[in-house]
mmCIF file of C-alpha atoms in Angstrom:
data_model
loop_
_atom_site.group_PDB
_atom_site.id
_atom_site.type_symbol
_atom_site.label_atom_id
_atom_site.label_comp_id
_atom_site.label_asym_id
_atom_site.label_seq_id
_atom_site.Cartn_x
_atom_site.Cartn_y
_atom_site.Cartn_z
ATOM 1 C CA MET A 1 35.509 -23.382 7.837
ATOM 2 C CA ASN A 2 38.682 -24.756 6.233
ATOM 3 C CA HIS A 3 38.979 -25.980 2.652
ATOM 4 C CA GLY A 4 38.629 -29.676 3.510
ATOM 5 C CA LYS A 5 35.438 -29.201 5.514
ATOM 6 C CA LEU A 6 33.859 -26.966 2.876
ATOM 7 C CA GLU A 7 34.629 -29.453 0.115
ATOM 8 C CA THR A 8 33.301 -32.393 2.146
ATOM 9 C CA LEU A 9 30.039 -30.604 2.964
ATOM 10 C CA THR A 10 29.622 -29.411 -0.625
ATOM 11 C CA ARG A 11 30.026 -32.988 -1.842
ATOM 12 C CA LEU A 12 27.437 -33.977 0.740
ATOM 13 C CA GLY A 13 25.195 -31.383 -0.919
ATOM 14 C CA PHE A 14 25.612 -33.048 -4.314
ATOM 15 C CA ALA A 15 24.699 -36.372 -2.683
ATOM 16 C CA ALA A 16 21.661 -34.782 -0.995
ATOM 17 C CA ARG A 17 20.545 -33.414 -4.347
ATOM 18 C CA GLY A 18 20.953 -36.924 -5.734
ATOM 19 C CA ILE A 19 18.714 -38.453 -3.060
ATOM 20 C CA MET A 20 16.081 -35.792 -3.689
ATOM 21 C CA TYR A 21 15.941 -36.308 -7.457
ATOM 22 C CA VAL A 22 16.013 -40.101 -7.180
ATOM 23 C CA LEU A 23 13.003 -39.885 -4.864
ATOM 24 C CA ILE A 24 11.162 -37.467 -7.177
ATOM 25 C CA GLY A 25 11.696 -39.793 -10.117
ATOM 26 C CA PHE A 26 10.975 -42.980 -8.184
ATOM 27 C CA LEU A 27 7.711 -41.697 -6.701
ATOM 28 C CA ALA A 28 6.489 -40.571 -10.120
ATOM 29 C CA LEU A 29 7.421 -43.871 -11.770
ATOM 30 C CA GLU A 30 6.405 -46.360 -9.088
ATOM 31 C CA ALA A 31 3.629 -44.630 -7.167
ATOM 32 C CA GLY A 32 2.281 -42.205 -9.754
ATOM 33 C CA ARG A 33 2.961 -39.343 -7.322
ATOM 34 C CA ALA A 34 4.207 -36.047 -8.717
ATOM 35 C CA GLU A 35 6.190 -34.356 -5.949
ATOM 36 C CA ASP A 36 8.616 -31.487 -5.711
ATOM 37 C CA GLY A 37 11.857 -31.850 -3.742
ATOM 38 C CA ALA A 38 10.479 -31.105 -0.294
ATOM 39 C CA GLY A 39 7.425 -33.260 -0.894
ATOM 40 C CA ALA A 40 9.543 -36.206 -2.021
ATOM 41 C CA LEU A 41 11.769 -35.916 1.054
ATOM 42 C CA GLU A 42 8.704 -36.394 3.269
ATOM 43 C CA VAL A 43 9.302 -40.111 2.612
ATOM 44 C CA LEU A 44 12.317 -39.834 4.914
ATOM 45 C CA ASN A 45 10.559 -37.777 7.587
ATOM 46 C CA GLY A 46 10.435 -40.300 10.404
ATOM 47 C CA GLY A 47 12.614 -42.488 12.594
ATOM 48 C CA ALA A 48 16.197 -42.885 11.389
ATOM 49 C CA GLY A 49 15.290 -40.912 8.297
ATOM 50 C CA LYS A 50 15.458 -37.715 10.342
ATOM 51 C CA LEU A 51 19.202 -38.218 10.833
ATOM 52 C CA LEU A 52 19.615 -38.488 7.066
ATOM 53 C CA LEU A 53 17.520 -35.345 6.654
ATOM 54 C CA ALA A 54 19.787 -33.498 9.104
ATOM 55 C CA LEU A 55 22.851 -34.500 7.073
ATOM 56 C CA MET A 56 21.102 -33.467 3.876
ATOM 57 C CA ALA A 57 20.215 -30.083 5.376
ATOM 58 C CA ALA A 58 23.895 -29.475 6.139
ATOM 59 C CA GLY A 59 24.790 -30.550 2.624
ATOM 60 C CA PHE A 60 22.183 -28.300 1.000
ATOM 61 C CA ALA A 61 23.407 -25.356 3.090
ATOM 62 C CA ALA A 62 27.043 -25.913 2.106
ATOM 63 C CA TYR A 63 26.074 -26.397 -1.537
ATOM 64 C CA GLY A 64 24.039 -23.194 -1.486
ATOM 65 C CA LEU A 65 26.877 -21.195 0.063
ATOM 66 C CA TRP A 66 29.346 -22.651 -2.434
ATOM 67 C CA ARG A 67 27.081 -21.623 -5.326
ATOM 68 C CA LEU A 68 26.720 -18.091 -3.981
ATOM 69 C CA ALA A 69 30.460 -17.758 -3.382
ATOM 70 C CA ASP A 70 31.193 -19.032 -6.886
ATOM 71 C CA ALA A 71 28.747 -16.515 -8.341
ATOM 72 C CA ALA A 72 30.554 -13.703 -6.517
ATOM 73 C CA LEU A 73 34.164 -14.857 -6.985
ATOM 74 C CA ASP A 74 33.908 -16.933 -10.185
ATOM 75 C CA SER A 75 35.849 -19.897 -8.830
ATOM 76 C CA GLU A 76 34.397 -22.044 -11.652
ATOM 77 C CA GLY A 77 35.903 -19.749 -14.292
ATOM 78 C CA HIS A 78 32.731 -18.690 -16.105
ATOM 79 C CA GLY A 79 34.148 -15.244 -16.855
ATOM 80 C CA SER A 80 32.604 -11.782 -16.830
ATOM 81 C CA ASP A 81 31.190 -11.613 -20.352
ATOM 82 C CA GLY A 82 27.477 -11.867 -21.022
ATOM 83 C CA LYS A 83 27.353 -15.667 -21.073
ATOM 84 C CA GLY A 84 29.530 -15.936 -17.988
ATOM 85 C CA MET A 85 27.438 -13.479 -16.012
ATOM 86 C CA VAL A 86 24.224 -15.324 -16.924
ATOM 87 C CA MET A 87 25.757 -18.574 -15.687
ATOM 88 C CA ARG A 88 26.950 -16.921 -12.482
ATOM 89 C CA LEU A 89 23.534 -15.388 -11.847
ATOM 90 C CA GLY A 90 21.991 -18.806 -12.453
ATOM 91 C CA GLY A 91 24.418 -20.242 -9.920
ATOM 92 C CA ALA A 92 23.429 -17.572 -7.414
ATOM 93 C CA ALA A 93 19.753 -18.421 -7.901
ATOM 94 C CA SER A 94 20.590 -22.095 -7.375
ATOM 95 C CA GLY A 95 22.408 -21.136 -4.180
ATOM 96 C CA VAL A 96 19.356 -19.309 -2.831
ATOM 97 C CA VAL A 97 17.091 -22.242 -3.723
ATOM 98 C CA HIS A 98 19.341 -24.737 -1.961
ATOM 99 C CA LEU A 99 19.607 -22.558 1.139
ATOM 100 C CA GLY A 100 15.820 -22.550 1.173
ATOM 101 C CA LEU A 101 15.854 -26.338 0.866
ATOM 102 C CA ALA A 102 18.320 -26.513 3.749
ATOM 103 C CA TYR A 103 15.918 -24.503 5.903
ATOM 104 C CA ILE A 104 12.927 -26.674 4.984
ATOM 105 C CA VAL A 105 14.775 -29.964 5.415
ATOM 106 C CA ALA A 106 16.292 -28.853 8.729
ATOM 107 C CA GLY A 107 12.770 -28.099 9.946
ATOM 108 C CA MET A 108 11.670 -31.579 8.915
ATOM 109 C CA ALA A 109 14.620 -33.147 10.737
ATOM 110 C CA LEU A 110 13.837 -31.169 13.893
ATOM 111 C CA GLY A 111 10.164 -32.078 13.743
ATOM 112 C CA ASN A 112 8.977 -28.567 12.914
ATOM 113 C CA GLY A 113 6.514 -29.636 10.242
ATOM 114 C CA GLY A 114 6.787 -31.053 6.765
ATOM 115 C CA GLY A 115 8.060 -29.653 3.536
ATOM 116 C CA GLY A 116 4.619 -28.974 2.062
ATOM 117 C CA SER A 117 3.894 -28.728 -1.628
ATOM 118 C CA GLY A 118 6.357 -27.095 -3.968
ATOM 119 C CA GLY A 119 3.466 -25.753 -5.979
ATOM 120 C CA ASP A 120 1.989 -24.168 -2.854
ATOM 121 C CA SER A 121 5.271 -22.485 -1.932
ATOM 122 C CA THR A 122 5.717 -21.288 -5.514
ATOM 123 C CA ARG A 123 2.221 -19.821 -5.523
ATOM 124 C CA GLU A 124 2.825 -18.214 -2.128
ATOM 125 C CA GLY A 125 5.980 -16.596 -3.481
ATOM 126 C CA ALA A 126 4.111 -15.431 -6.577
ATOM 127 C CA ALA A 127 1.328 -14.001 -4.413
ATOM 128 C CA THR A 128 3.895 -12.105 -2.329
ATOM 129 C CA ALA A 129 5.437 -10.669 -5.490
ATOM 130 C CA LEU A 130 2.063 -9.660 -6.908
ATOM 131 C CA ASN A 131 1.301 -7.716 -3.734
ATOM 132 C CA LEU A 132 4.318 -5.501 -4.408
ATOM 133 C CA PRO A 133 4.192 -2.469 -6.728
ATOM 134 C CA GLY A 134 4.919 -3.764 -10.210
ATOM 135 C CA GLY A 135 4.950 -7.292 -8.872
ATOM 136 C CA TRP A 136 3.802 -8.777 -12.171
ATOM 137 C CA THR A 137 7.027 -7.456 -13.701
ATOM 138 C CA LEU A 138 9.064 -9.304 -11.085
ATOM 139 C CA LEU A 139 7.307 -12.532 -12.021
ATOM 140 C CA ILE A 140 7.998 -11.985 -15.712
ATOM 141 C CA ILE A 141 11.669 -11.354 -14.965
ATOM 142 C CA ALA A 142 11.806 -14.474 -12.789
ATOM 143 C CA ALA A 143 10.092 -16.478 -15.532
ATOM 144 C CA PHE A 144 12.619 -15.234 -18.073
ATOM 145 C CA GLY A 145 15.466 -16.212 -15.751
ATOM 146 C CA LEU A 146 13.979 -19.673 -15.308
ATOM 147 C CA LEU A 147 13.576 -19.908 -19.072
ATOM 148 C CA LEU A 148 17.299 -19.231 -19.487
ATOM 149 C CA VAL A 149 18.153 -21.825 -16.850
ATOM 150 C CA GLY A 150 15.960 -24.404 -18.574
ATOM 151 C CA GLY A 151 17.514 -23.605 -21.928
ATOM 152 C CA TYR A 152 20.985 -23.990 -20.457
ATOM 153 C CA GLN A 153 20.047 -27.403 -19.046
ATOM 154 C CA LEU A 154 19.038 -28.540 -22.531
ATOM 155 C CA PHE A 155 22.202 -27.042 -24.032
ATOM 156 C CA ASN A 156 24.256 -28.849 -21.399
ATOM 157 C CA ALA A 157 22.501 -32.103 -22.267
ATOM 158 C CA ALA A 158 23.187 -31.689 -25.978
ATOM 159 C CA LYS A 159 26.815 -30.577 -25.704
ATOM 160 C CA GLY A 160 27.803 -32.764 -22.766
ATOM 161 C CA SER A 161 29.729 -29.842 -21.293
ATOM 162 C CA PHE A 162 28.980 -31.116 -17.780
ATOM 163 C CA LEU A 163 31.611 -33.817 -18.343
ATOM 164 C CA ARG A 164 34.398 -31.213 -18.222
ATOM 165 C CA ARG A 165 33.708 -30.702 -14.535
ATOM 166 C CA LEU A 166 34.239 -34.375 -13.698
ATOM 167 C CA ASP A 167 37.368 -36.355 -13.022
ATOM 168 C CA SER A 168 38.402 -38.140 -16.227
ATOM 169 C CA ARG A 169 37.801 -41.544 -14.622
ATOM 170 C CA ALA A 170 34.094 -40.789 -14.333
ATOM 171 C CA ALA A 171 33.731 -38.637 -17.454
ATOM 172 C CA SER A 172 34.836 -41.514 -19.688
ATOM 173 C CA GLU A 173 32.117 -43.879 -18.457
ATOM 174 C CA ALA A 174 29.332 -44.351 -21.020
ATOM 175 C CA TRP A 175 26.607 -44.681 -18.387
ATOM 176 C CA VAL A 176 27.698 -41.454 -16.712
ATOM 177 C CA LYS A 177 27.482 -39.610 -20.039
ATOM 178 C CA ALA A 178 24.022 -41.056 -20.710
ATOM 179 C CA ALA A 179 22.704 -40.344 -17.206
ATOM 180 C CA GLY A 180 23.982 -36.774 -17.364
ATOM 181 C CA ARG A 181 22.559 -36.054 -20.818
ATOM 182 C CA ILE A 182 19.139 -37.530 -20.081
ATOM 183 C CA GLY A 183 19.056 -36.021 -16.599
ATOM 184 C CA TYR A 184 19.913 -32.498 -17.742
ATOM 185 C CA ALA A 185 17.379 -32.768 -20.569
ATOM 186 C CA ALA A 186 14.653 -33.802 -18.112
ATOM 187 C CA ARG A 187 15.484 -30.912 -15.790
ATOM 188 C CA GLY A 188 15.462 -28.540 -18.741
ATOM 189 C CA ILE A 189 11.960 -29.618 -19.726
ATOM 190 C CA VAL A 190 10.690 -29.214 -16.158
ATOM 191 C CA PHE A 191 12.254 -25.751 -15.776
ATOM 192 C CA LEU A 192 10.802 -24.562 -19.094
ATOM 193 C CA ILE A 193 7.320 -25.630 -17.999
ATOM 194 C CA MET A 194 7.787 -23.907 -14.633
ATOM 195 C CA ALA A 195 8.924 -20.760 -16.483
ATOM 196 C CA TRP A 196 5.725 -20.871 -18.538
ATOM 197 C CA PHE A 197 3.602 -21.221 -15.406
ATOM 198 C CA LEU A 198 5.382 -18.306 -13.751
ATOM 199 C CA GLY A 199 5.063 -16.162 -16.856
ATOM 200 C CA GLN A 200 1.333 -16.875 -16.985
ATOM 201 C CA ALA A 201 1.022 -15.898 -13.331
ATOM 202 C CA GLY A 202 2.715 -12.587 -14.095
ATOM 203 C CA MET A 203 0.771 -11.835 -17.282
ATOM 204 C CA GLU A 204 -2.591 -12.694 -15.756
ATOM 205 C CA GLY A 205 -1.801 -11.345 -12.286
ATOM 206 C CA ARG A 206 -2.916 -14.626 -10.710
ATOM 207 C CA ALA A 207 -0.589 -16.422 -8.320
ATOM 208 C CA GLY A 208 -2.548 -19.643 -8.799
ATOM 209 C CA GLU A 209 -1.053 -20.022 -12.274
ATOM 210 C CA ALA A 210 2.443 -20.600 -10.831
ATOM 211 C CA GLY A 211 3.637 -24.127 -10.139
ATOM 212 C CA GLY A 212 6.601 -26.221 -9.055
ATOM 213 C CA ILE A 213 8.153 -29.488 -10.214
ATOM 214 C CA ASP A 214 5.066 -31.432 -9.180
ATOM 215 C CA GLU A 215 2.723 -29.316 -11.321
ATOM 216 C CA ALA A 216 5.201 -29.429 -14.203
ATOM 217 C CA LEU A 217 5.175 -33.229 -14.161
ATOM 218 C CA THR A 218 1.399 -33.395 -13.776
ATOM 219 C CA SER A 219 0.921 -31.148 -16.816
ATOM 220 C CA LEU A 220 2.633 -33.634 -19.133
ATOM 221 C CA PRO A 221 0.923 -36.484 -21.019
ATOM 222 C CA GLN A 222 1.446 -39.776 -19.188
ATOM 223 C CA THR A 223 4.107 -41.235 -21.480
ATOM 224 C CA LEU A 224 6.155 -38.039 -21.511
ATOM 225 C CA ARG A 225 5.649 -37.646 -17.752
ATOM 226 C CA LEU A 226 7.146 -41.091 -17.155
ATOM 227 C CA LEU A 227 10.071 -40.368 -19.474
ATOM 228 C CA VAL A 228 10.814 -37.072 -17.734
ATOM 229 C CA ALA A 229 10.476 -38.742 -14.327
ATOM 230 C CA PHE A 230 12.980 -41.383 -15.430
ATOM 231 C CA GLY A 231 15.288 -38.582 -16.532
ATOM 232 C CA LEU A 232 15.031 -36.902 -13.131
ATOM 233 C CA LEU A 233 15.893 -40.208 -11.464
ATOM 234 C CA LEU A 234 18.950 -40.470 -13.713
ATOM 235 C CA PHE A 235 19.908 -36.910 -12.795
ATOM 236 C CA GLY A 236 19.849 -38.028 -9.173
ATOM 237 C CA LEU A 237 22.244 -40.867 -9.994
ATOM 238 C CA PHE A 238 24.461 -38.434 -11.886
ATOM 239 C CA SER A 239 24.485 -36.195 -8.801
ATOM 240 C CA PHE A 240 25.952 -39.108 -6.819
ATOM 241 C CA VAL A 241 28.752 -39.269 -9.394
ATOM 242 C CA GLU A 242 29.323 -35.542 -8.951
ATOM 243 C CA ALA A 243 29.446 -36.005 -5.179
ATOM 244 C CA ARG A 244 32.468 -38.242 -5.650
ATOM 245 C CA TYR A 245 34.145 -37.052 -8.849
ATOM 246 C CA ARG A 246 33.211 -33.361 -9.302
ATOM 247 C CA ARG A 247 36.246 -31.115 -9.554
ATOM 248 C CA LEU A 248 35.760 -28.468 -6.893
ATOM 249 C CA ARG A 249 37.710 -25.300 -6.309
ATOM 250 C CA ASP A 250 37.378 -23.420 -3.062
ATOM 251 C CA PRO A 251 35.981 -19.944 -3.879
ATOM 252 C CA ALA A 252 38.310 -18.565 -1.195
ATOM 253 C CA ASP A 253 41.178 -19.340 -3.577
ATOM 254 C CA MET A 254 39.957 -16.416 -5.701
ATOM 255 C CA LEU A 255 40.298 -13.828 -2.929
ATOM 256 C CA PRO A 256 43.121 -11.284 -3.297
ATOM 257 C CA GLY A 257 46.012 -12.189 -1.052
ATOM 258 C CA HIS A 258 45.272 -15.916 -1.130
ATOM 259 C CA ALA A 259 48.085 -18.133 -2.394
ATOM 260 C CA ASN A 260 45.996 -19.013 -5.475
ATOM 261 C CA GLY A 261 44.147 -15.733 -5.772
ATOM 262 C CA PRO A 262 44.591 -12.813 -8.191
ATOM 263 C CA GLY A 263 47.897 -11.053 -8.114
ATOM 264 C CA ASN A 264 49.897 -13.922 -6.643
ATOM 265 C CA GLY A 265 51.599 -15.108 -9.790
ATOM 266 C CA ARG A 266 49.617 -18.320 -10.141
#
């Protein structure tokens, strides 16, 4: 796949993420339904919506591959110190999650069943881990990783560091700054709650304690739930901005021997 195609599909992935989060937020605000990503996308699972789902599946796959390649090659310039490695590992985890979304959404587009509940899939994953030797430890480690990701989302919201990755035309817009800050804060809250659920599942050895975005929203008092849902909707809108204005670097540029890679005087 050449650079242009990879960039186009990755931008499609940002747009797909935007549609997913807008739907999650909208359903929680307007219909009182707490859904995870796959559950929210069930709204599109029919008629012409299947074509959109197919495009989104391609976008999620490209986005996931881009995240994994960045984690390996550091095309985003995070570095190899402790902070940089945590961010790269977080990016790798995001890549795996989005490849999983691509698989689920592709199945929906092809008529191979729905996305199911995020909480159910999270509990199934927790149950699989608990069946392994020392599985509770794996859940604790995963919970700690999710805790770090949630904390980083909140840090990103407070510092506004996400704006550095945007074209200056978009980064200077007040509404983009607000949508990004509120959106990252909402995601941070959701991830911290999910980390708590996963940690409880590990400590108690009960997969039923784990939960996804839908359970995280449901656990909140109504007013806070609506505020967080609004934040997730705004994060979806911010993702549309990223689809158009995100500065992307092809991870292949970091490979030795490439014109822009290490050891080529650039």
